[in-house]
Amino acid sequence: QVQLVESGGGLVQAGGSLRLSCAASGTMLSINAMAWYQQAPGKQRELVATITSGGSTNYKDSVKGRFTISRDNAKNTVDLQMNSLKPEDTAVYYCYVDRKIGGRKYIYWGQGTQVTVSS
């Protein structure tokens, strides 16, 4: 099992910055991708950014150039630096980790942290 604890959410004015952090603990063998998802009120949860074990990243189009995902494999953490925040970035942000073992994928989620961007 993997436990994920997020921190760093809050209220910020448009144009401001926040840094989300996620610490993973438990069985850390075979960790593959780490990612951040967002879920705005009344909407589906969607991928914001992902980073593989090798460091390759991918971003949702609307955050490219503003958000940066990073991970520290030694500390088992994944961070999301969010700059130039916009009101439409308001959402609950969830940390995601998956493990691949024997051809199967196991997915773990954090509890979520609220990010609110005021105009």
JSON list of N, CA and C in Angstrom, two decimals, residues 27 29-31 99-106 108:
[
{"chain": "A", "resi": 27, "resn": "THR", "atom": "N", "xyz": [4.72, 1.14, 0.85]},
{"chain": "A", "resi": 27, "resn": "THR", "atom": "CA", "xyz": [5.46, 0.24, -0.06]},
{"chain": "A", "resi": 27, "resn": "THR", "atom": "C", "xyz": [5.81, 1.02, -1.32]},
{"chain": "A", "resi": 29, "resn": "LEU", "atom": "N", "xyz": [8.12, 0.25, -3.66]},
{"chain": "A", "resi": 29, "resn": "LEU", "atom": "CA", "xyz": [8.72, -0.49, -4.76]},
{"chain": "A", "resi": 29, "resn": "LEU", "atom": "C", "xyz": [7.88, -0.34, -6.04]},
{"chain": "A", "resi": 30, "resn": "SER", "atom": "N", "xyz": [8.56, -0.27, -7.16]},
{"chain": "A", "resi": 30, "resn": "SER", "atom": "CA", "xyz": [7.91, -0.26, -8.48]},
{"chain": "A", "resi": 30, "resn": "SER", "atom": "C", "xyz": [7.02, 0.95, -8.70]},
{"chain": "A", "resi": 31, "resn": "ILE", "atom": "N", "xyz": [7.33, 2.08, -8.05]},
{"chain": "A", "resi": 31, "resn": "ILE", "atom": "CA", "xyz": [6.59, 3.31, -8.34]},
{"chain": "A", "resi": 31, "resn": "ILE", "atom": "C", "xyz": [6.88, 3.72, -9.77]},
{"chain": "A", "resi": 99, "resn": "ARG", "atom": "N", "xyz": [1.82, 2.11, -9.43]},
{"chain": "A", "resi": 99, "resn": "ARG", "atom": "CA", "xyz": [2.87, 1.10, -9.37]},
{"chain": "A", "resi": 99, "resn": "ARG", "atom": "C", "xyz": [2.55, 0.04, -10.41]},
{"chain": "A", "resi": 100, "resn": "LYS", "atom": "N", "xyz": [3.56, -0.49, -11.04]},
{"chain": "A", "resi": 100, "resn": "LYS", "atom": "CA", "xyz": [3.37, -1.57, -11.99]},
{"chain": "A", "resi": 100, "resn": "LYS", "atom": "C", "xyz": [4.07, -2.81, -11.45]},
{"chain": "A", "resi": 101, "resn": "ILE", "atom": "N", "xyz": [3.26, -3.83, -11.19]},
{"chain": "A", "resi": 101, "resn": "ILE", "atom": "CA", "xyz": [3.81, -5.07, -10.62]},
{"chain": "A", "resi": 101, "resn": "ILE", "atom": "C", "xyz": [3.22, -6.24, -11.38]},
{"chain": "A", "resi": 102, "resn": "GLY", "atom": "N", "xyz": [4.09, -7.03, -11.97]},
{"chain": "A", "resi": 102, "resn": "GLY", "atom": "CA", "xyz": [3.63, -8.22, -12.66]},
{"chain": "A", "resi": 102, "resn": "GLY", "atom": "C", "xyz": [2.62, -7.93, -13.74]},
{"chain": "A", "resi": 103, "resn": "GLY", "atom": "N", "xyz": [2.77, -6.83, -14.44]},
{"chain": "A", "resi": 103, "resn": "GLY", "atom": "CA", "xyz": [1.86, -6.51, -15.53]},
{"chain": "A", "resi": 103, "resn": "GLY", "atom": "C", "xyz": [0.58, -5.83, -15.09]},
{"chain": "A", "resi": 104, "resn": "ARG", "atom": "N", "xyz": [0.39, -5.62, -13.82]},
{"chain": "A", "resi": 104, "resn": "ARG", "atom": "CA", "xyz": [-0.80, -4.95, -13.31]},
{"chain": "A", "resi": 104, "resn": "ARG", "atom": "C", "xyz": [-0.42, -3.57, -12.79]},
{"chain": "A", "resi": 105, "resn": "LYS", "atom": "N", "xyz": [-1.38, -2.64, -12.90]},
{"chain": "A", "resi": 105, "resn": "LYS", "atom": "CA", "xyz": [-1.17, -1.29, -12.41]},
{"chain": "A", "resi": 105, "resn": "LYS", "atom": "C", "xyz": [-2.01, -1.08, -11.15]},
{"chain": "A", "resi": 106, "resn": "TYR", "atom": "N", "xyz": [-1.37, -0.54, -10.14]},
{"chain": "A", "resi": 106, "resn": "TYR", "atom": "CA", "xyz": [-2.05, -0.20, -8.89]},
{"chain": "A", "resi": 106, "resn": "TYR", "atom": "C", "xyz": [-2.01, 1.32, -8.74]},
{"chain": "A", "resi": 108, "resn": "TYR", "atom": "N", "xyz": [-3.01, 4.93, -6.63]},
{"chain": "A", "resi": 108, "resn": "TYR", "atom": "CA", "xyz": [-3.22, 5.50, -5.30]},
{"chain": "A", "resi": 108, "resn": "TYR", "atom": "C", "xyz": [-3.49, 7.00, -5.43]}
]
